[in-house]
PDB file of C-alpha atoms in Angstrom:
ATOM      1  CA  MET E   1     -46.096  18.765 -14.447  1.00 76.00           C
ATOM      2  CA  GLU E   2     -45.772  18.263 -10.971  1.00 80.00           C
ATOM      3  CA  THR E   3     -46.679  21.400  -8.584  1.00 86.00           C
ATOM      4  CA  THR E   4     -46.269  20.019  -4.991  1.00 90.00           C
ATOM      5  CA  PRO E   5     -43.767  21.845  -3.341  1.00 90.00           C
ATOM      6  CA  ARG E   6     -40.187  20.262  -2.724  1.00 89.00           C
ATOM      7  CA  VAL E   7     -37.339  20.943  -0.326  1.00 91.00           C
ATOM      8  CA  ALA E   8     -33.905  20.109  -0.517  1.00 88.00           C
ATOM      9  CA  LEU E   9     -32.006  18.097   2.260  1.00 85.00           C
ATOM     10  CA  GLN E  10     -28.260  17.790   3.035  1.00 84.00           C
ATOM     11  CA  LEU E  11     -27.063  14.434   4.522  1.00 80.00           C
ATOM     12  CA  ASN E  12     -23.870  13.601   6.219  1.00 86.00           C
ATOM     13  CA  ILE E  13     -23.386  10.133   5.991  1.00 86.00           C
ATOM     14  CA  HIS E  14     -20.320   8.355   7.747  1.00 92.00           C
ATOM     15  CA  LEU E  15     -19.262   5.339   5.788  1.00 95.00           C
ATOM     16  CA  THR E  16     -16.274   2.809   6.266  1.00 97.00           C
ATOM     17  CA  PHE E  17     -13.978   1.518   3.695  1.00 98.00           C
ATOM     18  CA  ALA E  18     -15.841  -1.835   3.377  1.00 97.00           C
ATOM     19  CA  GLU E  19     -19.209   0.181   2.871  1.00 97.00           C
ATOM     20  CA  ILE E  20     -17.746   2.519   0.475  1.00 96.00           C
ATOM     21  CA  LEU E  21     -16.244  -0.631  -1.062  1.00 97.00           C
ATOM     22  CA  GLY E  22     -19.468  -2.402  -1.123  1.00 96.00           C
ATOM     23  CA  LEU E  23     -21.776   0.217  -2.571  1.00 96.00           C
ATOM     24  CA  LEU E  24     -19.434   1.034  -5.385  1.00 96.00           C
ATOM     25  CA  LEU E  25     -18.444  -2.703  -6.207  1.00 95.00           C
ATOM     26  CA  LEU E  26     -22.073  -4.491  -5.634  1.00 94.00           C
ATOM     27  CA  SER E  27     -24.962  -1.826  -5.776  1.00 89.00           C
ATOM     28  CA  PRO E  28     -27.084  -3.218  -8.749  1.00 83.00           C
ATOM     29  CA  ASP E  29     -27.107  -0.177 -10.716  1.00 76.00           C
ATOM     30  CA  GLY E  30     -23.413   0.368 -10.213  1.00 75.00           C
ATOM     31  CA  CYS E  31     -21.752   2.832 -12.750  1.00 83.00           C
ATOM     32  CA  LEU E  32     -18.229   2.041 -12.622  1.00 89.00           C
ATOM     33  CA  SER E  33     -16.023   0.542 -15.256  1.00 89.00           C
ATOM     34  CA  TRP E  34     -12.304  -0.478 -15.507  1.00 91.00           C
ATOM     35  CA  GLU E  35     -11.812   2.930 -17.118  1.00 91.00           C
ATOM     36  CA  HIS E  36     -12.959   4.627 -13.985  1.00 90.00           C
ATOM     37  CA  VAL E  37     -10.586   2.625 -11.762  1.00 91.00           C
ATOM     38  CA  GLU E  38      -7.637   2.881 -14.112  1.00 93.00           C
ATOM     39  CA  ASN E  39      -7.865   6.484 -14.690  1.00 93.00           C
ATOM     40  CA  PRO E  40      -9.981   7.733 -11.621  1.00 91.00           C
ATOM     41  CA  VAL E  41     -11.664  10.944 -11.758  1.00 93.00           C
ATOM     42  CA  GLU E  42     -12.660  12.249  -8.218  1.00 94.00           C
ATOM     43  CA  SER E  43     -15.764  13.885  -9.412  1.00 93.00           C
ATOM     44  CA  GLU E  44     -17.183  10.742 -11.495  1.00 94.00           C
ATOM     45  CA  ILE E  45     -16.134   8.309  -8.355  1.00 94.00           C
ATOM     46  CA  THR E  46     -18.261  10.524  -6.064  1.00 92.00           C
ATOM     47  CA  ASP E  47     -21.118  10.965  -8.498  1.00 92.00           C
ATOM     48  CA  CYS E  48     -21.238   7.203  -8.531  1.00 93.00           C
ATOM     49  CA  MET E  49     -20.828   6.861  -4.961  1.00 93.00           C
ATOM     50  CA  TRP E  50     -23.843   9.242  -4.367  1.00 90.00           C
ATOM     51  CA  PHE E  51     -26.036   7.321  -6.858  1.00 91.00           C
ATOM     52  CA  ALA E  52     -25.089   4.098  -5.201  1.00 93.00           C
ATOM     53  CA  VAL E  53     -26.117   5.613  -1.904  1.00 91.00           C
ATOM     54  CA  ALA E  54     -29.318   7.211  -3.099  1.00 89.00           C
ATOM     55  CA  ASP E  55     -30.216   3.722  -4.622  1.00 89.00           C
ATOM     56  CA  THR E  56     -29.466   1.296  -1.997  1.00 91.00           C
ATOM     57  CA  SER E  57     -31.350   0.805   1.371  1.00 89.00           C
ATOM     58  CA  MET E  58     -29.113   1.047   4.540  1.00 86.00           C
ATOM     59  CA  ASN E  59     -30.077  -2.732   5.518  1.00 89.00           C
ATOM     60  CA  MET E  60     -28.267  -3.431   2.229  1.00 93.00           C
ATOM     61  CA  VAL E  61     -25.179  -1.495   2.713  1.00 94.00           C
ATOM     62  CA  GLY E  62     -23.911  -3.804   5.480  1.00 94.00           C
ATOM     63  CA  GLU E  63     -24.687  -6.858   3.424  1.00 95.00           C
ATOM     64  CA  TYR E  64     -22.673  -5.404   0.431  1.00 95.00           C
ATOM     65  CA  ALA E  65     -20.002  -4.516   2.763  1.00 96.00           C
ATOM     66  CA  THR E  66     -19.429  -8.123   4.069  1.00 96.00           C
ATOM     67  CA  MET E  67     -19.708  -9.579   0.504  1.00 96.00           C
ATOM     68  CA  ALA E  68     -17.034  -6.588  -0.725  1.00 96.00           C
ATOM     69  CA  MET E  69     -14.804  -7.417   2.010  1.00 96.00           C
ATOM     70  CA  ASP E  70     -15.043 -11.361   1.196  1.00 95.00           C
ATOM     71  CA  ILE E  71     -13.872 -10.628  -2.264  1.00 94.00           C
ATOM     72  CA  TYR E  72     -11.186  -8.027  -1.598  1.00 95.00           C
ATOM     73  CA  THR E  73      -9.631 -10.312   1.012  1.00 94.00           C
ATOM     74  CA  GLY E  74      -9.991 -13.392  -1.227  1.00 92.00           C
ATOM     75  CA  ARG E  75     -12.342 -15.323   1.207  1.00 91.00           C
ATOM     76  CA  ARG E  76     -14.795 -15.587  -1.381  1.00 90.00           C
ATOM     77  CA  ALA E  77     -14.122 -16.600  -5.013  1.00 87.00           C
ATOM     78  CA  SER E  78     -15.039 -13.817  -7.639  1.00 88.00           C
ATOM     79  CA  ASN E  79     -14.296 -12.593 -11.073  1.00 88.00           C
ATOM     80  CA  LEU E  80     -14.233  -8.962  -9.255  1.00 91.00           C
ATOM     81  CA  HIS E  81     -11.159  -9.669  -7.121  1.00 92.00           C
ATOM     82  CA  SER E  82      -8.542  -7.686  -9.164  1.00 92.00           C
ATOM     83  CA  PHE E  83     -11.627  -4.907  -9.814  1.00 93.00           C
ATOM     84  CA  ALA E  84     -12.051  -4.652  -6.274  1.00 95.00           C
ATOM     85  CA  LEU E  85      -8.119  -4.691  -5.361  1.00 95.00           C
ATOM     86  CA  ARG E  86      -7.771  -1.820  -7.942  1.00 95.00           C
ATOM     87  CA  LEU E  87     -10.862   0.079  -6.475  1.00 96.00           C
ATOM     88  CA  GLY E  88      -9.766  -0.132  -2.848  1.00 96.00           C
ATOM     89  CA  THR E  89      -6.886   1.759  -3.919  1.00 95.00           C
ATOM     90  CA  VAL E  90      -8.837   4.358  -5.575  1.00 96.00           C
ATOM     91  CA  ILE E  91     -11.150   4.688  -2.344  1.00 97.00           C
ATOM     92  CA  THR E  92      -8.319   5.066  -0.123  1.00 96.00           C
ATOM     93  CA  HIS E  93      -7.052   8.083  -2.463  1.00 95.00           C
ATOM     94  CA  ILE E  94     -10.362   9.687  -2.846  1.00 96.00           C
ATOM     95  CA  PHE E  95     -11.866   8.984   0.423  1.00 95.00           C
ATOM     96  CA  GLY E  96      -9.064   9.043   2.782  1.00 95.00           C
ATOM     97  CA  VAL E  97      -9.862   5.674   4.471  1.00 95.00           C
ATOM     98  CA  THR E  98      -8.170   2.214   4.296  1.00 94.00           C
ATOM     99  CA  SER E  99      -9.127  -1.291   4.381  1.00 94.00           C
ATOM    100  CA  PRO E 100      -8.966  -2.858   8.015  1.00 90.00           C
ATOM    101  CA  GLU E 101      -7.909  -6.219   6.332  1.00 90.00           C
ATOM    102  CA  GLN E 102      -5.157  -6.736   3.955  1.00 88.00           C
ATOM    103  CA  PRO E 103      -6.367  -7.539   0.440  1.00 87.00           C
ATOM    104  CA  SER E 104      -5.317 -10.840  -0.995  1.00 83.00           C
ATOM    105  CA  ALA E 105      -2.967 -11.140  -3.788  1.00 77.00           C
ATOM    106  CA  THR E 106      -4.703 -14.192  -4.952  1.00 71.00           C
ATOM    107  CA  VAL E 107      -8.195 -15.551  -5.161  1.00 62.00           C
ATOM    108  CA  PRO E 108      -9.629 -18.975  -4.610  1.00 60.00           C
ATOM    109  CA  ALA E 109     -10.474 -20.907  -7.724  1.00 59.00           C
ATOM    110  CA  GLN E 110     -14.261 -20.828  -8.529  1.00 58.00           C
ATOM    111  CA  ARG E 111     -16.058 -23.767  -8.132  1.00 56.00           C
ATOM    112  CA  GLU E 112     -17.364 -25.515 -11.260  1.00 56.00           C
ATOM    113  CA  TRP E 113     -20.891 -26.653 -10.802  1.00 54.00           C
ATOM    114  CA  ARG E 114     -22.591 -29.580 -12.930  1.00 56.00           C
ATOM    115  CA  ALA E 115     -25.708 -31.051 -12.907  1.00 58.00           C
ATOM    116  CA  VAL E 116     -25.734 -34.839 -11.803  1.00 55.00           C
ATOM    117  CA  PRO E 117     -28.637 -37.515 -11.572  1.00 58.00           C
ATOM    118  CA  ALA E 118     -30.467 -37.122  -8.249  1.00 58.00           C
ATOM    119  CA  GLY E 119     -29.110 -40.071  -5.965  1.00 58.00           C
ATOM    120  CA  TYR E 120     -25.655 -40.169  -7.773  1.00 57.00           C
ATOM    121  CA  VAL E 121     -22.921 -41.134  -5.392  1.00 58.00           C
ATOM    122  CA  HIS E 122     -19.453 -39.464  -6.223  1.00 57.00           C
ATOM    123  CA  PRO E 123     -16.479 -41.855  -5.665  1.00 58.00           C
ATOM    124  CA  ASP E 124     -15.500 -39.979  -2.428  1.00 58.00           C
ATOM    125  CA  GLY E 125     -18.597 -41.392  -0.996  1.00 55.00           C
ATOM    126  CA  MET E 126     -20.588 -37.924  -1.073  1.00 52.00           C
ATOM    127  CA  LEU E 127     -24.005 -37.966  -2.118  1.00 50.00           C
ATOM    128  CA  ALA E 128     -24.962 -35.603  -4.912  1.00 47.00           C
TER     129      ALA E 128
END
């Protein structure tokens, strides 16, 4: 049993829509599911948010925000697009912040990657 005294600290953290979206969407130990965004319970969403903040370095918050907005706006193809759209609505409802960019109704098709032999020349003249 640990006997070292500990103190409780309160932190005020000011986050943008993109940062909240990034943390809730991309945090490695994220705890949100479709059920959370289809039937949002504020206490569950805020608990997930606090866990994501505690689990993520502040350097990564900006990276997650950029990636999440790329998914949300359709600039990046992702199977998380429709989840990100619904999550954006939940974020606005619970936290009162809105996206600085319009979400995309459609998402670009994901690229299909295939292994090809080294030096293979595609019919369009591009080297693989």
